[in-house]
Amino acid sequence: MSKLMSAIKVGPYEISHRVVLAPLTRMRAEEGAIPGPLMAKYYAQRTSKGGFLIGEATIAAENGNGYLGAPGLFNDSQIAGWKLVTDAVHAKGGKIFLQLYHAGRQSNKDVQPAGSIPVGPSEVLHGGVAYTTEGWVANTPNRALTIAEIEGLVESFRAAAKRGVAAGFDGVEIHGANGYLFDQFLQDGSNKRTDIYGGSFENRARFLLDVTKAVISVWGSDKVAVRVGPSGNWGDMSDSNPEGLFTYVAQQLAPLNLAYLHLIEPRIAGNIEDETKDQAPVASQLIRKHYKGLIIAAGGFNGDSAEAILNAGDADLVAFGRHFIANPDLPERLRNKQPLNDYDRPSFFGGTDVGYTDYPTYSEAKAA
Ligand SMILES: Cc1cc2nc3c(=O)[nH]c(=O)nc-3n(C[C@H](O)[C@H](O)[C@H](O)COP(=O)(O)O)c2cc1C
């Protein structure tokens, strides 16, 4: 009996299997960071009856973007576009969470309002790229946020979460991973602050926890989730004690009774396997000791390794990124042990329907 294919309750929702669509930035939004019919088609293709999907990183504040073509919910004009997506998912019997994000220092002034300088916890020079009208370009050195601005961002996330209700989502995941703003506050390679947002674990986790509580005030705790990447180094990230830091974060999130905690295995740096690191899943194993609620594991899984981590009890669901890009019917393929389409990396970020909505299902591929 496959655990991967067994039902589970996520928050208030009965989910029919545990193959989750990972949040995947694809940069196909229309002018104004507004989702259009193409995005709705893409999500509908990846919806199975009773399946669980997480939407791509969605900009929560006007100065929160790092990628031209990424969608937003930082103003009301973006709600109707998202409603196309959530309606399409619901029509096929799926559930979809909104992923809210802020790129922080991982940005370039060309994707900032009025060409302003990107913001982050501290002024720390770093590598990393943004996507602008000029293509992939180096990030613009950022300035440090003031305390008043940080408090303002908490309100931006609360407002975006409210728009998520209007847009028809089923819940919200806060993107605390992959070197974006929350991760920049959490890890001490990027956070050099000496105020209440820097120094101790408690201070570095404050922004993430404040935003989590603000989003809970809108949605209720069982429809809110957090994603973190323990030991993630994507975006030039580093921490002097990642095990201690992420254990602390899990311990603080545990009593909030979230829908789930979403963990990225450190063997994946952003979307590339990091061959210098241990290839076994370790993040969920560590965090499970401190977190008894639902855990979604992500990063480098296939059907067999997903089944194994569920059977070991270290995670409750598994999110798939690249395999789900290339296989719109991934849950069915894993259920039937059918071969998978290969993914085409050059079409991951931006472009048209090519490499986006034109991957065939198993039966389409067989018929061709
Ligand atoms: C094209 C692409 C876009 C991604 N965008 C996001 C994103 O918007 N939010 C996020 O949390 N992770 C994002 N990720 C990371 C994935 O959610 C996932 O953690 C990663 O791909 C590892 O899983 P995989 O080995 O199954 O692909 C992205 C990955 C890829 C390949």
mmCIF file of C-alpha atoms and ligand atoms in Angstrom:
data_model
loop_
_atom_site.group_PDB
_atom_site.id
_atom_site.type_symbol
_atom_site.label_atom_id
_atom_site.label_comp_id
_atom_site.label_asym_id
_atom_site.label_seq_id
_atom_site.Cartn_x
_atom_site.Cartn_y
_atom_site.Cartn_z
ATOM 1 C CA MET A 1 0.000 0.000 0.000
ATOM 2 C CA SER A 2 1.538 3.286 -1.110
ATOM 3 C CA LYS A 3 1.678 5.958 1.569
ATOM 4 C CA LEU A 4 2.369 8.566 -1.124
ATOM 5 C CA MET A 5 -0.992 7.755 -2.664
ATOM 6 C CA SER A 6 -2.924 7.714 0.586
ATOM 7 C CA ALA A 7 -5.254 10.476 1.771
ATOM 8 C CA ILE A 8 -4.343 13.049 4.421
ATOM 9 C CA LYS A 9 -5.939 16.071 6.009
ATOM 10 C CA VAL A 10 -4.092 19.354 5.408
ATOM 11 C CA GLY A 11 -5.564 22.022 7.675
ATOM 12 C CA PRO A 12 -9.318 21.606 7.193
ATOM 13 C CA TYR A 13 -8.966 19.961 3.773
ATOM 14 C CA GLU A 14 -9.244 16.294 2.822
ATOM 15 C CA ILE A 15 -6.405 15.720 0.355
ATOM 16 C CA SER A 16 -6.533 12.534 -1.694
ATOM 17 C CA HIS A 17 -2.779 11.875 -2.129
ATOM 18 C CA ARG A 18 0.532 13.328 -0.963
ATOM 19 C CA VAL A 19 2.150 14.418 -4.244
ATOM 20 C CA VAL A 20 2.188 18.209 -3.881
ATOM 21 C CA LEU A 21 2.906 20.765 -6.601
ATOM 22 C CA ALA A 22 5.900 22.713 -5.230
ATOM 23 C CA PRO A 23 5.865 26.498 -5.523
ATOM 24 C CA LEU A 24 7.490 27.269 -8.878
ATOM 25 C CA THR A 25 8.274 30.718 -10.217
ATOM 26 C CA ARG A 26 7.671 30.537 -13.967
ATOM 27 C CA MET A 27 7.500 34.253 -14.796
ATOM 28 C CA ARG A 28 4.532 34.064 -17.162
ATOM 29 C CA ALA A 29 2.385 36.759 -15.519
ATOM 30 C CA GLU A 30 0.974 39.518 -17.696
ATOM 31 C CA GLU A 31 1.666 43.272 -17.484
ATOM 32 C CA GLY A 32 1.211 44.562 -13.935
ATOM 33 C CA ALA A 33 2.241 41.202 -12.372
ATOM 34 C CA ILE A 34 -1.261 39.895 -13.123
ATOM 35 C CA PRO A 35 -1.935 36.202 -13.825
ATOM 36 C CA GLY A 36 -3.720 35.495 -17.104
ATOM 37 C CA PRO A 37 -5.412 32.538 -18.819
ATOM 38 C CA LEU A 38 -2.071 30.887 -19.644
ATOM 39 C CA MET A 39 -1.222 30.617 -15.952
ATOM 40 C CA ALA A 40 -4.712 29.291 -15.216
ATOM 41 C CA LYS A 41 -4.202 26.597 -17.853
ATOM 42 C CA TYR A 42 -0.819 25.610 -16.387
ATOM 43 C CA TYR A 43 -2.215 25.188 -12.872
ATOM 44 C CA ALA A 44 -5.316 23.361 -14.134
ATOM 45 C CA GLN A 45 -3.094 20.882 -15.994
ATOM 46 C CA ARG A 46 -1.302 20.095 -12.729
ATOM 47 C CA THR A 47 -4.478 19.651 -10.687
ATOM 48 C CA SER A 48 -5.739 16.183 -9.815
ATOM 49 C CA LYS A 49 -8.967 15.467 -7.975
ATOM 50 C CA GLY A 50 -8.304 16.057 -4.288
ATOM 51 C CA GLY A 51 -4.721 17.149 -5.048
ATOM 52 C CA PHE A 52 -2.803 19.869 -3.210
ATOM 53 C CA LEU A 53 -0.978 22.668 -5.045
ATOM 54 C CA ILE A 54 1.170 25.545 -3.857
ATOM 55 C CA GLY A 55 1.186 28.596 -6.081
ATOM 56 C CA GLU A 56 4.387 30.263 -7.224
ATOM 57 C CA ALA A 57 6.110 32.977 -5.173
ATOM 58 C CA THR A 58 3.774 35.963 -5.278
ATOM 59 C CA ILE A 59 5.002 39.474 -4.543
ATOM 60 C CA ALA A 60 3.442 40.752 -1.311
ATOM 61 C CA ALA A 61 4.713 44.343 -1.312
ATOM 62 C CA GLU A 62 5.404 46.853 -4.056
ATOM 63 C CA ASN A 63 9.166 46.684 -3.488
ATOM 64 C CA GLY A 64 9.204 42.897 -3.154
ATOM 65 C CA ASN A 65 9.980 41.734 -6.664
ATOM 66 C CA GLY A 66 13.173 40.285 -8.076
ATOM 67 C CA TYR A 67 11.864 38.748 -11.293
ATOM 68 C CA LEU A 68 10.098 40.418 -14.180
ATOM 69 C CA GLY A 69 7.053 38.297 -15.002
ATOM 70 C CA ALA A 70 6.477 37.097 -11.435
ATOM 71 C CA PRO A 71 2.888 37.607 -10.256
ATOM 72 C CA GLY A 72 1.816 39.798 -7.347
ATOM 73 C CA LEU A 73 -0.947 40.398 -4.861
ATOM 74 C CA PHE A 74 0.335 43.767 -3.691
ATOM 75 C CA ASN A 75 -2.600 45.617 -5.198
ATOM 76 C CA ASP A 76 -6.267 44.924 -5.866
ATOM 77 C CA SER A 77 -5.878 44.833 -9.648
ATOM 78 C CA GLN A 78 -4.068 41.497 -9.272
ATOM 79 C CA ILE A 79 -6.974 39.708 -7.574
ATOM 80 C CA ALA A 80 -9.082 38.895 -10.640
ATOM 81 C CA GLY A 81 -6.160 37.263 -12.453
ATOM 82 C CA TRP A 82 -5.530 34.961 -9.509
ATOM 83 C CA LYS A 83 -9.247 34.135 -9.410
ATOM 84 C CA LEU A 84 -8.827 32.636 -12.902
ATOM 85 C CA VAL A 85 -6.187 30.333 -11.439
ATOM 86 C CA THR A 86 -8.020 29.316 -8.262
ATOM 87 C CA ASP A 87 -11.285 28.758 -10.170
ATOM 88 C CA ALA A 88 -9.476 26.507 -12.650
ATOM 89 C CA VAL A 89 -7.922 24.456 -9.822
ATOM 90 C CA HIS A 90 -11.212 24.192 -7.921
ATOM 91 C CA ALA A 91 -13.080 23.147 -11.069
ATOM 92 C CA LYS A 92 -10.844 20.052 -11.179
ATOM 93 C CA GLY A 93 -11.286 19.321 -7.474
ATOM 94 C CA GLY A 94 -7.912 20.557 -6.185
ATOM 95 C CA LYS A 95 -6.867 22.881 -3.363
ATOM 96 C CA ILE A 96 -4.311 25.656 -3.812
ATOM 97 C CA PHE A 97 -2.349 27.721 -1.303
ATOM 98 C CA LEU A 98 -0.973 31.150 -2.179
ATOM 99 C CA GLN A 99 2.774 31.522 -1.626
ATOM 100 C CA LEU A 100 3.615 35.055 -0.473
ATOM 101 C CA TYR A 101 7.149 36.346 -0.858
ATOM 102 C CA HIS A 102 9.414 39.368 -0.825
ATOM 103 C CA ALA A 103 12.706 39.154 -2.724
ATOM 104 C CA GLY A 104 14.472 41.593 -0.414
ATOM 105 C CA ARG A 105 18.090 42.093 -1.513
ATOM 106 C CA GLN A 106 17.697 39.503 -4.322
ATOM 107 C CA SER A 107 16.589 42.198 -6.726
ATOM 108 C CA ASN A 108 17.660 44.862 -9.158
ATOM 109 C CA LYS A 109 16.509 48.482 -9.283
ATOM 110 C CA ASP A 110 15.008 47.837 -12.732
ATOM 111 C CA VAL A 111 12.256 45.693 -11.154
ATOM 112 C CA GLN A 112 11.754 48.077 -8.230
ATOM 113 C CA PRO A 113 9.135 50.845 -8.132
ATOM 114 C CA ALA A 114 10.555 54.012 -9.732
ATOM 115 C CA GLY A 115 13.979 52.365 -10.010
ATOM 116 C CA SER A 116 14.553 52.505 -6.262
ATOM 117 C CA ILE A 117 17.246 50.524 -4.446
ATOM 118 C CA PRO A 118 16.256 47.032 -3.206
ATOM 119 C CA VAL A 119 15.862 46.534 0.532
ATOM 120 C CA GLY A 120 17.208 43.940 2.940
ATOM 121 C CA PRO A 121 18.025 43.510 6.610
ATOM 122 C CA SER A 122 21.580 44.875 6.247
ATOM 123 C CA GLU A 123 23.940 46.231 3.637
ATOM 124 C CA VAL A 124 25.954 43.121 2.793
ATOM 125 C CA LEU A 125 27.427 42.801 -0.677
ATOM 126 C CA HIS A 126 26.549 39.492 -2.326
ATOM 127 C CA GLY A 127 26.354 37.709 -5.652
ATOM 128 C CA GLY A 128 23.071 36.626 -7.152
ATOM 129 C CA VAL A 129 20.964 37.704 -10.066
ATOM 130 C CA ALA A 130 17.615 39.288 -10.813
ATOM 131 C CA TYR A 131 15.554 39.090 -13.999
ATOM 132 C CA THR A 132 14.757 42.399 -15.723
ATOM 133 C CA THR A 133 13.972 43.662 -19.225
ATOM 134 C CA GLU A 134 17.717 43.175 -19.851
ATOM 135 C CA GLY A 135 17.499 39.466 -18.904
ATOM 136 C CA TRP A 136 19.489 38.031 -15.970
ATOM 137 C CA VAL A 137 21.519 40.817 -14.361
ATOM 138 C CA ALA A 138 23.478 41.276 -11.139
ATOM 139 C CA ASN A 139 21.517 42.390 -8.103
ATOM 140 C CA THR A 140 21.724 46.058 -7.158
ATOM 141 C CA PRO A 141 23.453 46.513 -3.769
ATOM 142 C CA ASN A 142 20.652 46.943 -1.243
ATOM 143 C CA ARG A 143 20.012 49.321 1.616
ATOM 144 C CA ALA A 144 18.934 48.280 5.116
ATOM 145 C CA LEU A 145 15.277 48.513 6.123
ATOM 146 C CA THR A 146 14.304 50.822 8.996
ATOM 147 C CA ILE A 147 12.256 49.435 11.885
ATOM 148 C CA ALA A 148 9.233 51.423 10.669
ATOM 149 C CA GLU A 149 9.605 49.885 7.208
ATOM 150 C CA ILE A 150 9.798 46.368 8.665
ATOM 151 C CA GLU A 151 6.607 47.022 10.601
ATOM 152 C CA GLY A 152 5.078 48.358 7.389
ATOM 153 C CA LEU A 153 6.002 45.154 5.569
ATOM 154 C CA VAL A 154 4.151 43.092 8.180
ATOM 155 C CA GLU A 155 1.061 45.093 7.217
ATOM 156 C CA SER A 156 1.786 44.580 3.505
ATOM 157 C CA PHE A 157 1.760 40.813 4.066
ATOM 158 C CA ARG A 158 -1.467 41.064 6.053
ATOM 159 C CA ALA A 159 -3.068 43.031 3.193
ATOM 160 C CA ALA A 160 -1.789 40.598 0.558
ATOM 161 C CA ALA A 161 -3.152 37.695 2.622
ATOM 162 C CA LYS A 162 -6.573 39.408 2.603
ATOM 163 C CA ARG A 163 -6.400 39.752 -1.172
ATOM 164 C CA GLY A 164 -5.646 36.040 -1.219
ATOM 165 C CA VAL A 165 -9.065 35.430 0.360
ATOM 166 C CA ALA A 166 -10.720 37.537 -2.339
ATOM 167 C CA ALA A 167 -8.744 35.687 -5.005
ATOM 168 C CA GLY A 168 -10.217 32.373 -3.889
ATOM 169 C CA PHE A 169 -7.135 30.655 -2.448
ATOM 170 C CA ASP A 170 -7.513 27.900 0.142
ATOM 171 C CA GLY A 171 -4.681 29.105 2.374
ATOM 172 C CA VAL A 172 -1.334 30.894 2.449
ATOM 173 C CA GLU A 173 2.255 29.659 2.599
ATOM 174 C CA ILE A 174 4.872 32.209 3.654
ATOM 175 C CA HIS A 175 8.099 31.846 1.681
ATOM 176 C CA GLY A 176 10.852 31.878 4.272
ATOM 177 C CA ALA A 177 13.419 30.031 2.140
ATOM 178 C CA ASN A 178 15.788 30.385 -0.822
ATOM 179 C CA GLY A 179 17.589 33.556 0.212
ATOM 180 C CA TYR A 180 14.644 35.931 -0.027
ATOM 181 C CA LEU A 181 13.735 38.527 2.581
ATOM 182 C CA PHE A 182 12.690 36.248 5.472
ATOM 183 C CA ASP A 183 15.716 34.013 4.943
ATOM 184 C CA GLN A 184 17.911 37.144 4.805
ATOM 185 C CA PHE A 185 16.635 38.081 8.259
ATOM 186 C CA LEU A 186 16.991 34.534 9.607
ATOM 187 C CA GLN A 187 20.561 33.749 8.544
ATOM 188 C CA ASP A 188 23.427 35.742 10.041
ATOM 189 C CA GLY A 189 25.490 35.902 6.828
ATOM 190 C CA SER A 190 22.978 38.502 5.609
ATOM 191 C CA ASN A 191 21.623 39.868 8.897
ATOM 192 C CA LYS A 192 24.114 42.141 10.679
ATOM 193 C CA ARG A 193 21.511 44.211 12.522
ATOM 194 C CA THR A 194 22.046 45.225 16.128
ATOM 195 C CA ASP A 195 18.411 46.134 16.867
ATOM 196 C CA ILE A 196 15.479 43.831 17.775
ATOM 197 C CA TYR A 197 15.681 42.177 14.329
ATOM 198 C CA GLY A 198 19.317 41.067 14.569
ATOM 199 C CA GLY A 199 21.677 39.065 16.756
ATOM 200 C CA SER A 200 19.881 36.310 18.684
ATOM 201 C CA PHE A 201 17.735 33.608 17.063
ATOM 202 C CA GLU A 202 14.761 35.295 18.685
ATOM 203 C CA ASN A 203 15.540 38.625 17.038
ATOM 204 C CA ARG A 204 16.347 37.183 13.613
ATOM 205 C CA ALA A 205 13.145 35.122 13.569
ATOM 206 C CA ARG A 206 11.012 38.069 14.718
ATOM 207 C CA PHE A 207 10.054 39.315 11.233
ATOM 208 C CA LEU A 208 9.023 35.851 9.995
ATOM 209 C CA LEU A 209 7.013 35.152 13.147
ATOM 210 C CA ASP A 210 5.338 38.573 13.113
ATOM 211 C CA VAL A 211 4.271 38.075 9.504
ATOM 212 C CA THR A 212 3.092 34.525 10.238
ATOM 213 C CA LYS A 213 0.905 35.845 13.066
ATOM 214 C CA ALA A 214 -0.410 38.662 10.833
ATOM 215 C CA VAL A 215 -1.401 36.154 8.145
ATOM 216 C CA ILE A 216 -2.997 33.920 10.802
ATOM 217 C CA SER A 217 -5.075 36.939 11.895
ATOM 218 C CA VAL A 218 -6.626 36.874 8.409
ATOM 219 C CA TRP A 219 -6.847 33.169 7.669
ATOM 220 C CA GLY A 220 -6.823 31.287 10.976
ATOM 221 C CA SER A 221 -3.834 29.113 11.821
ATOM 222 C CA ASP A 222 -4.980 25.916 10.073
ATOM 223 C CA LYS A 223 -4.867 27.623 6.670
ATOM 224 C CA VAL A 224 -1.398 29.142 7.090
ATOM 225 C CA ALA A 225 1.955 27.486 6.433
ATOM 226 C CA VAL A 226 5.630 28.446 6.408
ATOM 227 C CA ARG A 227 8.391 27.281 4.072
ATOM 228 C CA VAL A 228 12.017 27.329 5.220
ATOM 229 C CA GLY A 229 15.237 25.939 3.806
ATOM 230 C CA PRO A 230 17.472 24.812 6.677
ATOM 231 C CA SER A 231 21.107 25.264 5.594
ATOM 232 C CA GLY A 232 20.004 26.654 2.232
ATOM 233 C CA ASN A 233 22.749 28.695 0.573
ATOM 234 C CA TRP A 234 20.970 29.830 -2.619
ATOM 235 C CA GLY A 235 21.371 33.603 -3.002
ATOM 236 C CA ASP A 236 24.737 33.688 -1.230
ATOM 237 C CA MET A 237 23.196 32.681 2.086
ATOM 238 C CA SER A 238 25.090 31.397 5.103
ATOM 239 C CA ASP A 239 24.628 30.981 8.813
ATOM 240 C CA SER A 240 27.066 30.302 11.632
ATOM 241 C CA ASN A 241 24.707 27.757 13.277
ATOM 242 C CA PRO A 242 21.984 26.629 10.863
ATOM 243 C CA GLU A 243 20.975 23.627 12.955
ATOM 244 C CA GLY A 244 20.379 25.771 16.024
ATOM 245 C CA LEU A 245 18.642 28.506 14.051
ATOM 246 C CA PHE A 246 16.180 26.293 12.196
ATOM 247 C CA THR A 247 15.498 24.173 15.274
ATOM 248 C CA TYR A 248 14.560 27.403 17.049
ATOM 249 C CA VAL A 249 12.300 28.455 14.161
ATOM 250 C CA ALA A 250 10.534 25.066 14.153
ATOM 251 C CA GLN A 251 10.065 25.220 17.910
ATOM 252 C CA GLN A 252 8.498 28.664 17.625
ATOM 253 C CA LEU A 253 6.191 27.638 14.789
ATOM 254 C CA ALA A 254 5.069 24.387 16.446
ATOM 255 C CA PRO A 255 2.611 25.919 18.949
ATOM 256 C CA LEU A 256 0.961 28.030 16.222
ATOM 257 C CA ASN A 257 -0.850 24.924 14.870
ATOM 258 C CA LEU A 258 -0.139 25.717 11.245
ATOM 259 C CA ALA A 259 -1.538 23.744 8.314
ATOM 260 C CA TYR A 260 2.028 22.489 7.742
ATOM 261 C CA LEU A 261 5.703 23.347 7.806
ATOM 262 C CA HIS A 262 7.385 23.066 4.401
ATOM 263 C CA LEU A 263 11.083 22.146 4.386
ATOM 264 C CA ILE A 264 13.559 22.230 1.516
ATOM 265 C CA GLU A 265 16.369 19.725 1.722
ATOM 266 C CA PRO A 266 19.786 21.450 1.567
ATOM 267 C CA ARG A 267 20.946 19.094 -1.192
ATOM 268 C CA ILE A 268 19.040 21.477 -3.476
ATOM 269 C CA ALA A 269 20.483 24.980 -3.930
ATOM 270 C CA GLY A 270 17.505 26.877 -5.334
ATOM 271 C CA ASN A 271 16.704 24.530 -8.170
ATOM 272 C CA ILE A 272 20.037 22.840 -8.751
ATOM 273 C CA GLU A 273 21.315 19.731 -6.976
ATOM 274 C CA ASP A 274 24.227 20.663 -4.788
ATOM 275 C CA GLU A 275 26.684 17.861 -5.321
ATOM 276 C CA THR A 276 29.012 19.000 -2.565
ATOM 277 C CA LYS A 277 26.445 18.095 0.049
ATOM 278 C CA ASP A 278 25.084 14.917 1.561
ATOM 279 C CA GLN A 279 22.503 13.567 -0.854
ATOM 280 C CA ALA A 280 20.280 12.009 1.806
ATOM 281 C CA PRO A 281 17.319 14.049 3.062
ATOM 282 C CA VAL A 282 18.393 15.529 6.404
ATOM 283 C CA ALA A 283 16.325 18.654 7.038
ATOM 284 C CA SER A 284 13.036 16.871 7.718
ATOM 285 C CA GLN A 285 14.785 14.316 9.907
ATOM 286 C CA LEU A 286 16.260 17.070 12.085
ATOM 287 C CA ILE A 287 13.168 19.232 12.258
ATOM 288 C CA ARG A 288 10.744 16.354 12.855
ATOM 289 C CA LYS A 289 12.239 15.986 16.335
ATOM 290 C CA HIS A 290 10.991 19.479 17.169
ATOM 291 C CA TYR A 291 7.841 19.696 15.095
ATOM 292 C CA LYS A 292 4.962 17.253 15.440
ATOM 293 C CA GLY A 293 2.548 18.929 12.992
ATOM 294 C CA LEU A 294 2.422 18.160 9.262
ATOM 295 C CA ILE A 295 5.700 18.444 7.373
ATOM 296 C CA ILE A 296 5.987 18.759 3.612
ATOM 297 C CA ALA A 297 9.451 17.793 2.397
ATOM 298 C CA ALA A 298 10.863 19.049 -0.909
ATOM 299 C CA GLY A 299 14.079 18.891 -2.849
ATOM 300 C CA GLY A 300 15.348 16.144 -5.098
ATOM 301 C CA PHE A 301 12.620 13.560 -4.544
ATOM 302 C CA ASN A 302 11.406 10.877 -6.918
ATOM 303 C CA GLY A 303 8.566 8.430 -6.316
ATOM 304 C CA ASP A 304 10.713 5.945 -4.386
ATOM 305 C CA SER A 305 12.521 8.432 -2.156
ATOM 306 C CA ALA A 306 9.214 10.215 -1.471
ATOM 307 C CA GLU A 307 7.672 6.933 -0.379
ATOM 308 C CA ALA A 308 10.736 6.261 1.794
ATOM 309 C CA ILE A 309 10.645 9.578 3.676
ATOM 310 C CA LEU A 310 6.916 9.166 4.340
ATOM 311 C CA ASN A 311 7.433 5.628 5.607
ATOM 312 C CA ALA A 312 10.302 6.798 7.830
ATOM 313 C CA GLY A 313 7.867 9.286 9.378
ATOM 314 C CA ASP A 314 10.101 12.296 8.696
ATOM 315 C CA ALA A 315 7.512 13.975 6.435
ATOM 316 C CA ASP A 316 3.780 13.708 5.737
ATOM 317 C CA LEU A 317 3.651 14.953 2.138
ATOM 318 C CA VAL A 318 6.287 15.543 -0.548
ATOM 319 C CA ALA A 319 6.412 18.515 -2.918
ATOM 320 C CA PHE A 320 7.835 18.006 -6.395
ATOM 321 C CA GLY A 321 9.251 20.867 -8.438
ATOM 322 C CA ARG A 322 11.054 20.001 -11.639
ATOM 323 C CA HIS A 323 9.277 16.684 -12.215
ATOM 324 C CA PHE A 324 5.927 18.460 -11.881
ATOM 325 C CA ILE A 325 7.027 21.105 -14.395
ATOM 326 C CA ALA A 326 7.627 18.374 -16.972
ATOM 327 C CA ASN A 327 4.797 16.038 -15.956
ATOM 328 C CA PRO A 328 1.410 17.709 -15.551
ATOM 329 C CA ASP A 329 -0.037 14.310 -14.563
ATOM 330 C CA LEU A 330 2.773 13.534 -12.081
ATOM 331 C CA PRO A 331 0.507 12.012 -9.360
ATOM 332 C CA GLU A 332 -0.974 9.569 -11.893
ATOM 333 C CA ARG A 333 2.436 8.672 -13.285
ATOM 334 C CA LEU A 334 3.811 7.985 -9.804
ATOM 335 C CA ARG A 335 0.712 5.976 -8.900
ATOM 336 C CA ASN A 336 1.098 3.820 -12.022
ATOM 337 C CA LYS A 337 4.913 3.792 -11.969
ATOM 338 C CA GLN A 338 5.014 5.236 -15.467
ATOM 339 C CA PRO A 339 8.145 6.859 -16.924
ATOM 340 C CA LEU A 340 8.539 10.624 -16.551
ATOM 341 C CA ASN A 341 9.095 13.305 -19.199
ATOM 342 C CA ASP A 342 12.448 15.098 -18.919
ATOM 343 C CA TYR A 343 12.354 18.768 -17.966
ATOM 344 C CA ASP A 344 13.690 21.554 -20.164
ATOM 345 C CA ARG A 345 15.675 23.943 -17.957
ATOM 346 C CA PRO A 346 15.985 26.835 -20.480
ATOM 347 C CA SER A 347 12.185 27.335 -20.461
ATOM 348 C CA PHE A 348 11.824 27.327 -16.656
ATOM 349 C CA PHE A 349 11.840 31.094 -16.249
ATOM 350 C CA GLY A 350 9.794 33.333 -18.523
ATOM 351 C CA GLY A 351 8.650 32.902 -22.093
ATOM 352 C CA THR A 352 5.523 31.510 -23.655
ATOM 353 C CA ASP A 353 3.465 28.322 -23.510
ATOM 354 C CA VAL A 354 6.557 26.459 -24.777
ATOM 355 C CA GLY A 355 8.030 24.483 -21.895
ATOM 356 C CA TYR A 356 5.084 25.628 -19.793
ATOM 357 C CA THR A 357 1.746 24.181 -20.903
ATOM 358 C CA ASP A 358 2.956 21.907 -23.716
ATOM 359 C CA TYR A 359 4.350 18.956 -21.726
ATOM 360 C CA PRO A 360 2.235 15.881 -22.588
ATOM 361 C CA THR A 361 0.483 13.630 -20.103
ATOM 362 C CA TYR A 362 1.449 9.970 -20.211
ATOM 363 C CA SER A 363 -1.494 9.016 -22.428
ATOM 364 C CA GLU A 364 -0.874 11.995 -24.753
ATOM 365 C CA ALA A 365 2.791 11.020 -25.081
ATOM 366 C CA LYS A 366 1.855 7.415 -25.808
ATOM 367 C CA ALA A 367 -0.707 8.422 -28.422
ATOM 368 C CA ALA A 368 1.754 10.730 -30.209
HETATM 369 C C1 LIG B 1 11.756 26.843 -12.026
HETATM 370 C C2 LIG B 1 11.773 26.829 -10.529
HETATM 371 C C3 LIG B 1 11.141 27.845 -9.851
HETATM 372 C C4 LIG B 1 11.078 27.828 -8.448
HETATM 373 N N1 LIG B 1 10.367 28.793 -7.801
HETATM 374 C C5 LIG B 1 10.145 28.701 -6.471
HETATM 375 C C6 LIG B 1 9.227 29.577 -5.811
HETATM 376 O O1 LIG B 1 8.589 30.426 -6.431
HETATM 377 N N2 LIG B 1 9.067 29.432 -4.476
HETATM 378 C C7 LIG B 1 9.740 28.471 -3.751
HETATM 379 O O2 LIG B 1 9.548 28.372 -2.534
HETATM 380 N N3 LIG B 1 10.598 27.619 -4.361
HETATM 381 C C8 LIG B 1 10.780 27.693 -5.690
HETATM 382 N N4 LIG B 1 11.579 26.770 -6.331
HETATM 383 C C9 LIG B 1 12.104 25.635 -5.565
HETATM 384 C C10 LIG B 1 11.140 24.449 -5.662
HETATM 385 O O3 LIG B 1 9.919 24.704 -4.989
HETATM 386 C C11 LIG B 1 11.761 23.172 -5.066
HETATM 387 O O4 LIG B 1 12.082 23.384 -3.721
HETATM 388 C C12 LIG B 1 13.022 22.770 -5.837
HETATM 389 O O5 LIG B 1 12.771 22.750 -7.241
HETATM 390 C C13 LIG B 1 13.511 21.406 -5.428
HETATM 391 O O6 LIG B 1 12.526 20.423 -5.708
HETATM 392 P P1 LIG B 1 12.688 19.423 -6.963
HETATM 393 O O7 LIG B 1 13.978 18.699 -6.757
HETATM 394 O O8 LIG B 1 11.477 18.512 -6.848
HETATM 395 O O9 LIG B 1 12.689 20.249 -8.198
HETATM 396 C C14 LIG B 1 11.694 26.786 -7.724
HETATM 397 C C15 LIG B 1 12.348 25.773 -8.435
HETATM 398 C C16 LIG B 1 12.373 25.773 -9.812
HETATM 399 C C17 LIG B 1 13.002 24.625 -10.543
#
